[in-house]
Short mmCIF file of C-alpha atoms and ligand atoms in Angstrom, two decimals:
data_model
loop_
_atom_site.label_atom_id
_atom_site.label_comp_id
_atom_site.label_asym_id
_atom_site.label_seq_id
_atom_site.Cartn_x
_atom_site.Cartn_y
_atom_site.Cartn_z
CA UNK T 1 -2.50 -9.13 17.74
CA UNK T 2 -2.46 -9.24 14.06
CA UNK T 3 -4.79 -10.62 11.51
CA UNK T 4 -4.95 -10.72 7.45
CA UNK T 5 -7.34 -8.43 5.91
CA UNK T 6 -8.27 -9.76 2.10
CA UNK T 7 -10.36 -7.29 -0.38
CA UNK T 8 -10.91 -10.33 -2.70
CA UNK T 9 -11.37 -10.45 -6.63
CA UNK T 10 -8.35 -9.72 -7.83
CA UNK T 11 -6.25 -12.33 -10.04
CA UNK T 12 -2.73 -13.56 -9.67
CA UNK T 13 0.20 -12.90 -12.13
CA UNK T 14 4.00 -12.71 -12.29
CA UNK T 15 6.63 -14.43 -10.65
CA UNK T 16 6.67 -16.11 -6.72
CA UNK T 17 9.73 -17.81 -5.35
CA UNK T 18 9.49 -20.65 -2.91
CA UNK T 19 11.18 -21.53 0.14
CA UNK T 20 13.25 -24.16 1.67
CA UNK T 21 10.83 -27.17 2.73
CA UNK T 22 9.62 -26.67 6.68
CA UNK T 23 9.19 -30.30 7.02
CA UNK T 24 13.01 -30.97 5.80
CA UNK T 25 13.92 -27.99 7.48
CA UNK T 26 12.43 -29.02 10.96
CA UNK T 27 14.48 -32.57 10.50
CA UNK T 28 17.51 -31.17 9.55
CA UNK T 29 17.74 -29.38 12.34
CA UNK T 30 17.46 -32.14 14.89
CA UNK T 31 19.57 -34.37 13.05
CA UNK T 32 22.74 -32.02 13.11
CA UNK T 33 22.58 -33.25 16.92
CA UNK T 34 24.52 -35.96 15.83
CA UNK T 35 27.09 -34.21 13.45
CA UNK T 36 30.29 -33.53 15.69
CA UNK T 37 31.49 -30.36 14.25
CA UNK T 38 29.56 -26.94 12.66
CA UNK T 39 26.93 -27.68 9.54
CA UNK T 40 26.12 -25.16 7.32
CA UNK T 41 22.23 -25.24 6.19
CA UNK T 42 21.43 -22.96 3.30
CA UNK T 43 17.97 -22.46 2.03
CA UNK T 44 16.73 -22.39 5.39
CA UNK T 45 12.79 -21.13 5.39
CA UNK T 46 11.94 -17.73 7.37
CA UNK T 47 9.24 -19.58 9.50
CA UNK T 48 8.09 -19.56 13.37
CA UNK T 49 8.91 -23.50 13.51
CA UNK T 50 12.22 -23.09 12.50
CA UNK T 51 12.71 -19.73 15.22
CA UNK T 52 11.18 -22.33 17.93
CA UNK T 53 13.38 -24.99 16.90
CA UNK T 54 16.22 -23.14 16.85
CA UNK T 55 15.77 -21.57 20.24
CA UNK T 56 15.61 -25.83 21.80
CA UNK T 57 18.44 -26.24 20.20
CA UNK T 58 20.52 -23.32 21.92
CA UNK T 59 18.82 -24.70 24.95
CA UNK T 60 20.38 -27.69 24.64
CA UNK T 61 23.99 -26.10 24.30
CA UNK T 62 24.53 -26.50 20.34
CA UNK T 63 26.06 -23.15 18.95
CA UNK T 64 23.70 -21.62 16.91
CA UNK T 65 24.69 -18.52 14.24
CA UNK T 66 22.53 -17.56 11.43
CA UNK T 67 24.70 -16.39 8.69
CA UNK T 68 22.63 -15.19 6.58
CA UNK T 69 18.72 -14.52 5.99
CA UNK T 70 18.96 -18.18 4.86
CA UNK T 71 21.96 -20.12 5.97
CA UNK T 72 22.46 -21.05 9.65
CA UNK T 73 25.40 -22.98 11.01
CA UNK T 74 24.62 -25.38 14.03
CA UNK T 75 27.41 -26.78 15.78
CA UNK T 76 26.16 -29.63 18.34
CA UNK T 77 29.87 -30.83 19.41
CA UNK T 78 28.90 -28.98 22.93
CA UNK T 79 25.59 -30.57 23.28
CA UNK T 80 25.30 -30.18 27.19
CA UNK T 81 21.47 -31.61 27.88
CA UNK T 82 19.51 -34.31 26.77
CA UNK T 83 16.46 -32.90 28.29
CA UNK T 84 14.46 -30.85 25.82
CA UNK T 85 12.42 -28.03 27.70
CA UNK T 86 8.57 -28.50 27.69
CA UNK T 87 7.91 -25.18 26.88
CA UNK T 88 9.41 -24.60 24.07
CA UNK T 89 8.90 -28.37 23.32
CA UNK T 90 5.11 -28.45 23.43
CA UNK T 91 4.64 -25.72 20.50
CA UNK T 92 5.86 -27.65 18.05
CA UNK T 93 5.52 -31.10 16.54
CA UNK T 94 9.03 -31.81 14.97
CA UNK T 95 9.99 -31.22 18.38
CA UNK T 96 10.29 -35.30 18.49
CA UNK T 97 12.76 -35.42 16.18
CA UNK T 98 15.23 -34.87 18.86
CA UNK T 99 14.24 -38.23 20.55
CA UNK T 100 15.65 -39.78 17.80
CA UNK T 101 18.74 -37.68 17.45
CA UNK T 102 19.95 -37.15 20.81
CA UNK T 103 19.13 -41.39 21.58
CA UNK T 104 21.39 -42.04 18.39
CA UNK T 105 24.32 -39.82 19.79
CA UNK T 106 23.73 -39.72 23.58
CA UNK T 107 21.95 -42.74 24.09
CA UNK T 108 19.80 -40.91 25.90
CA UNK T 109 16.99 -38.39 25.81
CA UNK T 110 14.49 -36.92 27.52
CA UNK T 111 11.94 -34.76 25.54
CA UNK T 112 8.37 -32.91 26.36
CA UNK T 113 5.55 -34.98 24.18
CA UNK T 114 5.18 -32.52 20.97
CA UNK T 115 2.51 -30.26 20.02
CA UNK T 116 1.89 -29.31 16.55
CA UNK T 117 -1.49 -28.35 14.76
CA UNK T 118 -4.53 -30.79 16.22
CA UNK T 119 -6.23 -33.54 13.55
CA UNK T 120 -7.54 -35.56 16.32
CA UNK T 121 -5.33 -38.37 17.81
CA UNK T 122 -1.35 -38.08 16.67
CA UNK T 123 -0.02 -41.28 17.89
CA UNK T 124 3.72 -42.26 18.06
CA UNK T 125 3.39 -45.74 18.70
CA UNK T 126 5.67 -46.60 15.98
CA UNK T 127 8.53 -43.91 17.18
CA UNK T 128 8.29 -45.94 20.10
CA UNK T 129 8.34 -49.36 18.78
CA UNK T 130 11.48 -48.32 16.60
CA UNK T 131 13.12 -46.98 19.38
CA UNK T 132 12.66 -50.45 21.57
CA UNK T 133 13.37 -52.48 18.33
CA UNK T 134 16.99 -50.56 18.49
CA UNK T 135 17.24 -51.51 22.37
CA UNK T 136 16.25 -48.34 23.70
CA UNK T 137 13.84 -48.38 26.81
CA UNK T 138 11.27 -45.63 26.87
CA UNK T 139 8.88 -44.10 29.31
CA UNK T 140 6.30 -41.99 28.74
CA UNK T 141 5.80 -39.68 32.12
CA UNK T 142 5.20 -36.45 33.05
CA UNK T 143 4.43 -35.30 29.32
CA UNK T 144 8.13 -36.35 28.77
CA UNK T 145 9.06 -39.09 27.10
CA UNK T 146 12.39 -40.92 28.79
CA UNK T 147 14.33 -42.69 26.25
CA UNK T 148 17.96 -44.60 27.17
CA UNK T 149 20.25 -47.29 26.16
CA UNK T 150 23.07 -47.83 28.96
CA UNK T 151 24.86 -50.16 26.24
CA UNK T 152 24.25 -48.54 23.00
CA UNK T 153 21.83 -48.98 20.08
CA UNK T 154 21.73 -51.56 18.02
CA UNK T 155 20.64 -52.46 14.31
CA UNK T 156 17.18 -53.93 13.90
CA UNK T 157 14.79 -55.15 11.15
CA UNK T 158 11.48 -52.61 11.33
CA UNK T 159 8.19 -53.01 9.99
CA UNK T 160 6.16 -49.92 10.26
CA UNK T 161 2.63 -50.67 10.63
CA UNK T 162 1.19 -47.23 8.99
CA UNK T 163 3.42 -45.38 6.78
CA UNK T 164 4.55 -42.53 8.81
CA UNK T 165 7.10 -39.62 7.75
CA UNK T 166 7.67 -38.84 11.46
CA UNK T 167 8.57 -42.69 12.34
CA UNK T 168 10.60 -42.94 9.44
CA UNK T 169 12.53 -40.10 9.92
CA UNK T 170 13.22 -40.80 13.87
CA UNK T 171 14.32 -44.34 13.34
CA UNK T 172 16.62 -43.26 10.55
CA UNK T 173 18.15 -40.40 13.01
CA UNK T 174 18.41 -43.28 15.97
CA UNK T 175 20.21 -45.66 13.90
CA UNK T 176 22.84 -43.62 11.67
CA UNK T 177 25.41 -44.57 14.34
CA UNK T 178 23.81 -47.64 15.69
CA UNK T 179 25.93 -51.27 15.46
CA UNK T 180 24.81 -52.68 12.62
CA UNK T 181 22.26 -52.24 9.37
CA UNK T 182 18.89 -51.30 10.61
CA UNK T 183 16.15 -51.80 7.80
CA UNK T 184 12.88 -49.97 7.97
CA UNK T 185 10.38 -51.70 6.04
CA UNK T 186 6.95 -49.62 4.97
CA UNK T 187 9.06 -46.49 5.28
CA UNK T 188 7.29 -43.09 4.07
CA UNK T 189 8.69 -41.54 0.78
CA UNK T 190 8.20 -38.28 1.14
CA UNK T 191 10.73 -36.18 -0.50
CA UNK T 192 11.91 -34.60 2.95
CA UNK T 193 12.23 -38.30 4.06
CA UNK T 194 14.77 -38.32 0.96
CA UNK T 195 16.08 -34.67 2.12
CA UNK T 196 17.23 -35.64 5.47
CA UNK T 197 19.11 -39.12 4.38
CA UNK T 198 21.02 -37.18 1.66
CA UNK T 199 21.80 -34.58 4.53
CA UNK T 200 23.16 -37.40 6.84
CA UNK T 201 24.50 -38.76 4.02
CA UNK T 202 26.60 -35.57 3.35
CA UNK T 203 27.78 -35.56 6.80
CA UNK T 204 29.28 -39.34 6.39
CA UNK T 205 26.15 -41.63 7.12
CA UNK T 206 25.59 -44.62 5.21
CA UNK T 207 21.36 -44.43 4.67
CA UNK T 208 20.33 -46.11 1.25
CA UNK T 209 16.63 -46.87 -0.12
CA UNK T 210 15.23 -43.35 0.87
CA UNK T 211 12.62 -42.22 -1.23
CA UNK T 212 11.63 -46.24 -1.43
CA UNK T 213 9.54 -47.84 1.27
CA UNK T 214 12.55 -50.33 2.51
CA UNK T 215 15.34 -48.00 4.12
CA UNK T 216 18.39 -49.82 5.22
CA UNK T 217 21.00 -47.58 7.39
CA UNK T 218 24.76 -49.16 8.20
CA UNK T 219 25.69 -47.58 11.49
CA UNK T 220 28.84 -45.60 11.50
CA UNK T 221 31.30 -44.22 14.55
CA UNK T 222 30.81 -40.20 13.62
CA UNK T 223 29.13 -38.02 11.26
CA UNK T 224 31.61 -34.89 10.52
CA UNK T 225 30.31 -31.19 9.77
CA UNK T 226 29.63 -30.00 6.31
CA UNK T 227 27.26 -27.91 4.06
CA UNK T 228 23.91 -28.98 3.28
CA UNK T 229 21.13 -26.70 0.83
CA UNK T 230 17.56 -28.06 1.72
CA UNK T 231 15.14 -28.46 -0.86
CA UNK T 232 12.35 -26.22 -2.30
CA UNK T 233 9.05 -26.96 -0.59
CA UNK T 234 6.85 -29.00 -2.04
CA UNK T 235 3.54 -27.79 -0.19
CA UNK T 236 4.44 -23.80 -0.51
CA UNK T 237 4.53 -24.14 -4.09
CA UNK T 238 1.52 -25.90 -4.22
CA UNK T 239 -0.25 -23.51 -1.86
CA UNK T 240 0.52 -21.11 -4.60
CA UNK T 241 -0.63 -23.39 -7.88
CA UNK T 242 -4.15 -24.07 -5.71
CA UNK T 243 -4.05 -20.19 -5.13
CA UNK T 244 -4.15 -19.23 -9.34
CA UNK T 245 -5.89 -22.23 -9.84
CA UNK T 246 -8.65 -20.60 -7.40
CA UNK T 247 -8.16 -17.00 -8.36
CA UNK T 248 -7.74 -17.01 -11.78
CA UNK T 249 -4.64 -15.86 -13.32
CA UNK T 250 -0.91 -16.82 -14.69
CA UNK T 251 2.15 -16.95 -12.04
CA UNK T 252 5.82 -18.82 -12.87
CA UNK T 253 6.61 -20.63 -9.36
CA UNK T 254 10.07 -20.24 -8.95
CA UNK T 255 12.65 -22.47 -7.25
CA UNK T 256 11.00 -25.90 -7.40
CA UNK T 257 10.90 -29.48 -7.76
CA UNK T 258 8.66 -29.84 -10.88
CA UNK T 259 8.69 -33.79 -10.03
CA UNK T 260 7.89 -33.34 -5.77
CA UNK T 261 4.73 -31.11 -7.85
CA UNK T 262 3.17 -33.72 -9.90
CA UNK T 263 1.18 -35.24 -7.36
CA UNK T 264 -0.95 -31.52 -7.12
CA UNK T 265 -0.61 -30.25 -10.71
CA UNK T 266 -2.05 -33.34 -12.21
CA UNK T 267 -5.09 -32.71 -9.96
CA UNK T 268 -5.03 -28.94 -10.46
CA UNK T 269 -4.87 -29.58 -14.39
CA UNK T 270 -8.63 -32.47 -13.37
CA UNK T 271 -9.72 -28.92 -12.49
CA UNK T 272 -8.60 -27.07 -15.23
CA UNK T 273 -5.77 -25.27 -14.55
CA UNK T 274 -2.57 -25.23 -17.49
CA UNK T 275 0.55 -26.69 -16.28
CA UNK T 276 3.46 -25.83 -17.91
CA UNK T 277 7.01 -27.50 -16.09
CA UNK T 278 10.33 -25.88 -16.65
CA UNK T 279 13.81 -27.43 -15.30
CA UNK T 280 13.28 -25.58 -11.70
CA UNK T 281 9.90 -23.23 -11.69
CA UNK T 282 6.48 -24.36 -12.90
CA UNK T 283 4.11 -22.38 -14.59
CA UNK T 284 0.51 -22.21 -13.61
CA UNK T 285 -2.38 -20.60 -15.24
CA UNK T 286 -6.12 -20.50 -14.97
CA UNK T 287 -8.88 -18.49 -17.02
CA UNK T 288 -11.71 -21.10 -17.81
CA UNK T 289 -14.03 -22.33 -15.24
CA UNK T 290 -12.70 -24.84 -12.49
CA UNK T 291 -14.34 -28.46 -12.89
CA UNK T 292 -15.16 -30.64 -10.37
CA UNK T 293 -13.30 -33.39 -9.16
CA UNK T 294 -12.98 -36.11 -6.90
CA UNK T 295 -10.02 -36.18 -4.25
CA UNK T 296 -8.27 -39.09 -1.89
CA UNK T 297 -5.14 -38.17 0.03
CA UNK T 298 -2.51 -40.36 0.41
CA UNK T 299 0.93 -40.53 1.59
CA UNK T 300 3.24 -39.91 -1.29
CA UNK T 301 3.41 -40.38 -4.03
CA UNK T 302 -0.82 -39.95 -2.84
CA UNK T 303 -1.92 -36.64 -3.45
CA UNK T 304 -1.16 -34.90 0.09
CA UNK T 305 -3.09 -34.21 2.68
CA UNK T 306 -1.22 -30.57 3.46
CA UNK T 307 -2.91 -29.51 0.40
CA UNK T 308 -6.83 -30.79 0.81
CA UNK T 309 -8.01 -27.57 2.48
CA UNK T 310 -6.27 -25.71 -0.44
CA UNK T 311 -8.05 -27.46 -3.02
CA UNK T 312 -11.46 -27.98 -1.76
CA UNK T 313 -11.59 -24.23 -0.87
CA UNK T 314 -10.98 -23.41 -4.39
CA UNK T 315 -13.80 -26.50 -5.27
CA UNK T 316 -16.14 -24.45 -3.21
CA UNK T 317 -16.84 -22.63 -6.80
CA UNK T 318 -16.40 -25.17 -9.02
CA UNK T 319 -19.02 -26.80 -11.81
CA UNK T 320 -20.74 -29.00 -9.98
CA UNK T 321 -20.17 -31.45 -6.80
CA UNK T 322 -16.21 -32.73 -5.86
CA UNK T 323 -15.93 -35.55 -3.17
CA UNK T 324 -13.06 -35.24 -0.92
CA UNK T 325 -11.88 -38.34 1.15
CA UNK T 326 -8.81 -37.79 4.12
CA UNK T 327 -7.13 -40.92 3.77
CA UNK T 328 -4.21 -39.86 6.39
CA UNK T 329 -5.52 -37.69 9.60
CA UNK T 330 -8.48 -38.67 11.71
CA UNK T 331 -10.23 -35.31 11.92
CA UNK T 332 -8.79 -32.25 9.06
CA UNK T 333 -12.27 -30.88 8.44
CA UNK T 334 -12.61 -28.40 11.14
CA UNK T 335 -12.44 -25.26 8.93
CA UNK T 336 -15.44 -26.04 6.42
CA UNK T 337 -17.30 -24.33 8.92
CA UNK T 338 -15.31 -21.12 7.92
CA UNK T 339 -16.11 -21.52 4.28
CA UNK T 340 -19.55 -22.48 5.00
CA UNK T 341 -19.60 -18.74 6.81
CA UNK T 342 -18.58 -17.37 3.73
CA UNK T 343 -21.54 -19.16 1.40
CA UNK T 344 -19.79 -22.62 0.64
CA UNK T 345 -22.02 -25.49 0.70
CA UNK T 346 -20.05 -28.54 1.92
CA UNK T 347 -21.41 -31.42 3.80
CA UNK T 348 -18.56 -33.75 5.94
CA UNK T 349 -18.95 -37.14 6.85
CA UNK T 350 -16.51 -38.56 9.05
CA UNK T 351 -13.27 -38.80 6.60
CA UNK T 352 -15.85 -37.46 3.92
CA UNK T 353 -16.37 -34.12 2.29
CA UNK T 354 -18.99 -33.28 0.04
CA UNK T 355 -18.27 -30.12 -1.96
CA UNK T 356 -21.53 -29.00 -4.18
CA UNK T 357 -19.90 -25.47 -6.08
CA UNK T 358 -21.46 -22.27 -5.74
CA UNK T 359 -21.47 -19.26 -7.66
CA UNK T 360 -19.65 -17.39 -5.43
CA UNK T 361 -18.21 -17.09 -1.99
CA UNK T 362 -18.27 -13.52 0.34
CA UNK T 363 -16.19 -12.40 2.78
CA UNK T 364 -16.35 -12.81 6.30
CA UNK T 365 -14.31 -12.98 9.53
CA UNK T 366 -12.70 -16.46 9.84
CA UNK T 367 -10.14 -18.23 11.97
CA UNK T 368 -6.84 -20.53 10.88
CA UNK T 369 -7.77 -23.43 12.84
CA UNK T 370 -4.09 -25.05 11.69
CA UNK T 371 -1.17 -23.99 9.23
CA UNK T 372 -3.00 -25.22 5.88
CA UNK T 373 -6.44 -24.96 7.03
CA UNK T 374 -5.11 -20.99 7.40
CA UNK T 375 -3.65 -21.06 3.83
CA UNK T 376 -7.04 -22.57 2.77
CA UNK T 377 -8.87 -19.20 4.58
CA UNK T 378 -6.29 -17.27 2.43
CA UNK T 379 -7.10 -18.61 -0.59
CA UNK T 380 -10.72 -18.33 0.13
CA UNK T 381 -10.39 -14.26 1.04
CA UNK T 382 -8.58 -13.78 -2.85
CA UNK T 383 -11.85 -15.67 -4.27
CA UNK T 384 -14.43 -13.78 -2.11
CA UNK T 385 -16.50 -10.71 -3.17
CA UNK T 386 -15.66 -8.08 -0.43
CA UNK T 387 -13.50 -8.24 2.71
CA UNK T 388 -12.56 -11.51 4.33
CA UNK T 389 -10.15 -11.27 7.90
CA UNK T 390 -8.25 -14.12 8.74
CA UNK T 391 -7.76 -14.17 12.06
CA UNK T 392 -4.82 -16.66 14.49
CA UNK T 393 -2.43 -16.27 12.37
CA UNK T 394 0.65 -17.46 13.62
CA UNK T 395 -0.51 -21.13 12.67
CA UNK T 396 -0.44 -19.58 9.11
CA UNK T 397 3.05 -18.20 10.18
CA UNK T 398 4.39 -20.89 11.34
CA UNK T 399 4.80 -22.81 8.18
CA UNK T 400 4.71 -19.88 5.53
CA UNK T 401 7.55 -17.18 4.87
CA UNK T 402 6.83 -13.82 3.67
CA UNK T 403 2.71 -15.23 2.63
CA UNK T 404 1.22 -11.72 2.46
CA UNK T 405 4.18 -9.75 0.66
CA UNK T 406 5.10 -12.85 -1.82
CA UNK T 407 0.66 -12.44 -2.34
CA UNK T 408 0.66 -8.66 -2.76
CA UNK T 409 3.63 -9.25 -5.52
CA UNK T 410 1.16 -11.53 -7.41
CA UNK T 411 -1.07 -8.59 -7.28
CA UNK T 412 -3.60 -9.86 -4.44
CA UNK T 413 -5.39 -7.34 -1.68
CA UNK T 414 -3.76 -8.60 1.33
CA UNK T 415 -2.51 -6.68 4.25
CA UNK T 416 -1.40 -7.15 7.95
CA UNK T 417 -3.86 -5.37 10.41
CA UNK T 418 -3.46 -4.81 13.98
CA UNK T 419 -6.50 -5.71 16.95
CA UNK T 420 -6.67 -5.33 20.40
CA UNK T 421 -6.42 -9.13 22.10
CA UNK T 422 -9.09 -9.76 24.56
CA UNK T 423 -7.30 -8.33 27.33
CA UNK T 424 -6.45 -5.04 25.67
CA UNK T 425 -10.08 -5.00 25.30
CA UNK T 426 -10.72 -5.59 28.62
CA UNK T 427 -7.70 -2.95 29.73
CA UNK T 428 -9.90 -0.79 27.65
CA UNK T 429 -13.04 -0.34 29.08
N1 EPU K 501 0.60 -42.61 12.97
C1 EPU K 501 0.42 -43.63 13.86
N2 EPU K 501 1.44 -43.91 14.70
C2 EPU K 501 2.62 -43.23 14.70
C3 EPU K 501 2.80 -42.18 13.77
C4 EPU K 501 1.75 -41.89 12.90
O1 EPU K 501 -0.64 -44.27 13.89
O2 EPU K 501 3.50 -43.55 15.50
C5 EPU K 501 -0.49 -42.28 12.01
C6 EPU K 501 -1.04 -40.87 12.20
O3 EPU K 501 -2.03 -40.83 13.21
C7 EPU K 501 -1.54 -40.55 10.82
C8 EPU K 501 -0.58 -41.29 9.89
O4 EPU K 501 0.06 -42.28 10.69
O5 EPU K 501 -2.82 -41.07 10.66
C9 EPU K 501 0.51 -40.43 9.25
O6 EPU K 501 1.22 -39.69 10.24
P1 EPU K 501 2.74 -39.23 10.03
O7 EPU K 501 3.54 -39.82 11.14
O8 EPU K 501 3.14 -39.51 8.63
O9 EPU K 501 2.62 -37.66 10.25
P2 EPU K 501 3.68 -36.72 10.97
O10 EPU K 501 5.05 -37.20 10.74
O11 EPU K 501 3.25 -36.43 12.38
C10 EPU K 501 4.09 -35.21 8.88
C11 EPU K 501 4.00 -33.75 8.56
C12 EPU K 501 2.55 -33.33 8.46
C13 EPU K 501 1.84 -34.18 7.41
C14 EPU K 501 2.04 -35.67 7.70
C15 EPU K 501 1.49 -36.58 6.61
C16 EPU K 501 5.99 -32.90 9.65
C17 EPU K 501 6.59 -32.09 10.75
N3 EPU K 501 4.67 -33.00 9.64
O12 EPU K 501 3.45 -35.38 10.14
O13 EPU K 501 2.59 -31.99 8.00
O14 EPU K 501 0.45 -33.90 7.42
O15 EPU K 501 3.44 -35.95 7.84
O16 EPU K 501 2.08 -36.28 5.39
O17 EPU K 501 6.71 -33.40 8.80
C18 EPU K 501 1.95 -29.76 7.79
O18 EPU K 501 3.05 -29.53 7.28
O19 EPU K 501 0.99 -28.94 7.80
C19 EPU K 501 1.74 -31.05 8.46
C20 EPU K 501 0.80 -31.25 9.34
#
């Protein structure tokens, strides 16, 4: 087993260059299950997701090469199951996006009910009411979900009852070759919602309105192969602006969206950070003290709740008291007891947090309970006096390419340590 060890105290300068977004990237994937004929995906991040998602797919038949560190090429015209396996199934969340994609092209589709990192309840009432809305019947057995329509999908008016990226995504990826225009009304507008209708659109689909809560998608007969570049991701590189902001410092983040950023920097420069946006890369530095501010997340343009744990680890040493509110996921406050451990003084109230800034925080052995709440333990371990380990991290991994060498080039203490797992313990004694 491996876990980060963190000498904190240093600060963060030069240059860090971001990824290719995971949440496009674990879309994009899925939805080149109805492309017949190879497409090329460049920009494709280094994560554990993508690995897992990958693997499904050569499950299901599609011919998988990775040409590069970057670019893969999928080619789904073999496709040979519609049954997704639960094992690999169950590890990730995105893992439903194939419900959507396989019911668009095969009509049919039988997936394990997806996993992902645990924020209390994860409904996907409205993937299912979409679905039925396009005639599909669906079943929920097993831990599978059943999804068929003997005679085809076909166009429907959808109102989404809570904006939801997953929802919106699915129902676009059922319909693209449905009869008909299908319009999703109170659609998400995320920019990987955006991402993945400009991919389908590349590959012939007609999808207009994305990035705009209506969506209306014409069904066509095919989509044909082609090259697709995902964009930069929007959470990495914010991940990185909370991490200066924190530490202290002066980094250039490289390969970016300034615009997908604004939602973060304009909080990050509440707390007294300087911004500086360039055509593609963004500027961050920090030298002053950090203020205190107040925080709701919201889905976007909202600020974003992938990036709470970020900021209110580096509010755990701000002037004075910040109040957080979770406006999206039930229950996202399980790691304040790790900062707490490590001398923050935070006080959570159901969707609540209560941040009162201390002086400082020190190291200590902590846990990633989920991917951000593991960046959030990162971040904390550059701030701390002495040694903080961050232990589970493959959550951390699963979302985050290269974390602890793109760190160590911004100057931070961070290393990869081996330990025994319990039952090399056990072995050993
Ligand atoms: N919801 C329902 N019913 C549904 C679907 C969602 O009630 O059928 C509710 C959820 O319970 C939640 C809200 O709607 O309260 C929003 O959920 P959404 O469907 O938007 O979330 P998701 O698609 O499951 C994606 C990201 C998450 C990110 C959320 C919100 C992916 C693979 N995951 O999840 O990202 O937190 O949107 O922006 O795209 C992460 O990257 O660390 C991560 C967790």
């Amino acid at each position: 087993m491996e876990k980060y060890s963190i000498r904190g105290g240093k600060k963060l300068y030069g240059e860090v260059t971001i990824s290719g977004a995971k949440n496009a990237a674990v879309a994009i994937i899925p939805a080149t299950v109805l492309v017949d004929g190879p497409c090329r995906i460049e920009n494709v991040p280094k994560i554990s997701d993508v690995t897992s998602l990958l693997m499904i797919m050569r499950e299901l038949g599609a011919n998988v090469k990775l040409i590069n560190d970057t670019t893969i090429e999928i080619d789904c015209s073999k496709i040979r199951s519609t049954k997704a396996p639960y094992e690999l199934i169950r590890k990730i969340r995105a893992s439903y996006y194939l419900i959507g994609s396989l019911l668009g092209r095969f009509h049919c589709a039988e997936v394990g009910m997806p996993g992902g990192c645990d924020f209390g309840v994860r409904p996907i009432d409205q993937h299912v009411k979409g679905f039925q809305s396009l005639g599909a019947k669906v079943d929920i057995k097993n831990g599978f979900i059943h999804c068929s329509a003997e005679n085809g999908l076909t166009a429907a008016n959808i109102y989404l009852d809570v904006v939801s990226v997953g929802a919106t995504i699915n129902i676009m990826l059922a319909s693209v070759l449905a009869n008909g225009q299908t319009v999703i009304e109170n659609a998400a507008k995320e920019p990987h919602i955006v991402d993945v209708a400009n991919f389908l659109n590349s590959m012939g689909a007609d999808v207009k309105g994305a990035g705009t809560d209506v969506i209306k998608v014409r069904g066509v007969p095919t989509l044909k192969g082609g090259s697709y570049a995902i964009i930069p991701d929007q959470i990495e590189a914010g991940t990185y602006a909370a991490a200066v902001t924190a530490a202290g410092g002066d980094i250039l983040i490289k390969n970016v969206i300034p615009k997908h950023l604004e939602c973060i920097t304009a909080k990050l420069a509440e707390m007294g950070a300087v911004i500086e946006e360039y055509d593609d890369s963004v500027r961050v530095k920090r030298d002053g003290p950090i203020n205190r501010v107040n925080i709701k997340t919201l889905p976007y343009p909202g600020f974003p709740t992938d990036m709470h744990p970020q900021l209110v680890t580096a509010l755990c040493v701000a002037n004075g008291t910040s109040i957080i509110t979770e406006g999206v996921w039930e229950n996202r406050y399980r790691y304040v007891d790790e900062l707490k451990r490590m001398g923050a003084k935070i006080q959570v109230d159901g969707k609540v947090a209560i941040v009162e800034g201390v002086e400082k925080l020190t190291g200590a052995p902590v846990r990633a309970w989920d991917l951000r709440a593991g960046a959030a333990m990162v971040i904390a371990g550059l701030i701390a006096h002495g040694v903080t380990e961050v232990e589970d991290i493959i959550y951390i991994e699963r979302g985050y390419e290269d974390i602890v060498e793109k760190l160590t080039q911004l100057g931070a203490d961070i290393k990869r340590v081996e330990y025994p797992d319990e039952e090399e313990v056990r072995e050993a004694l």
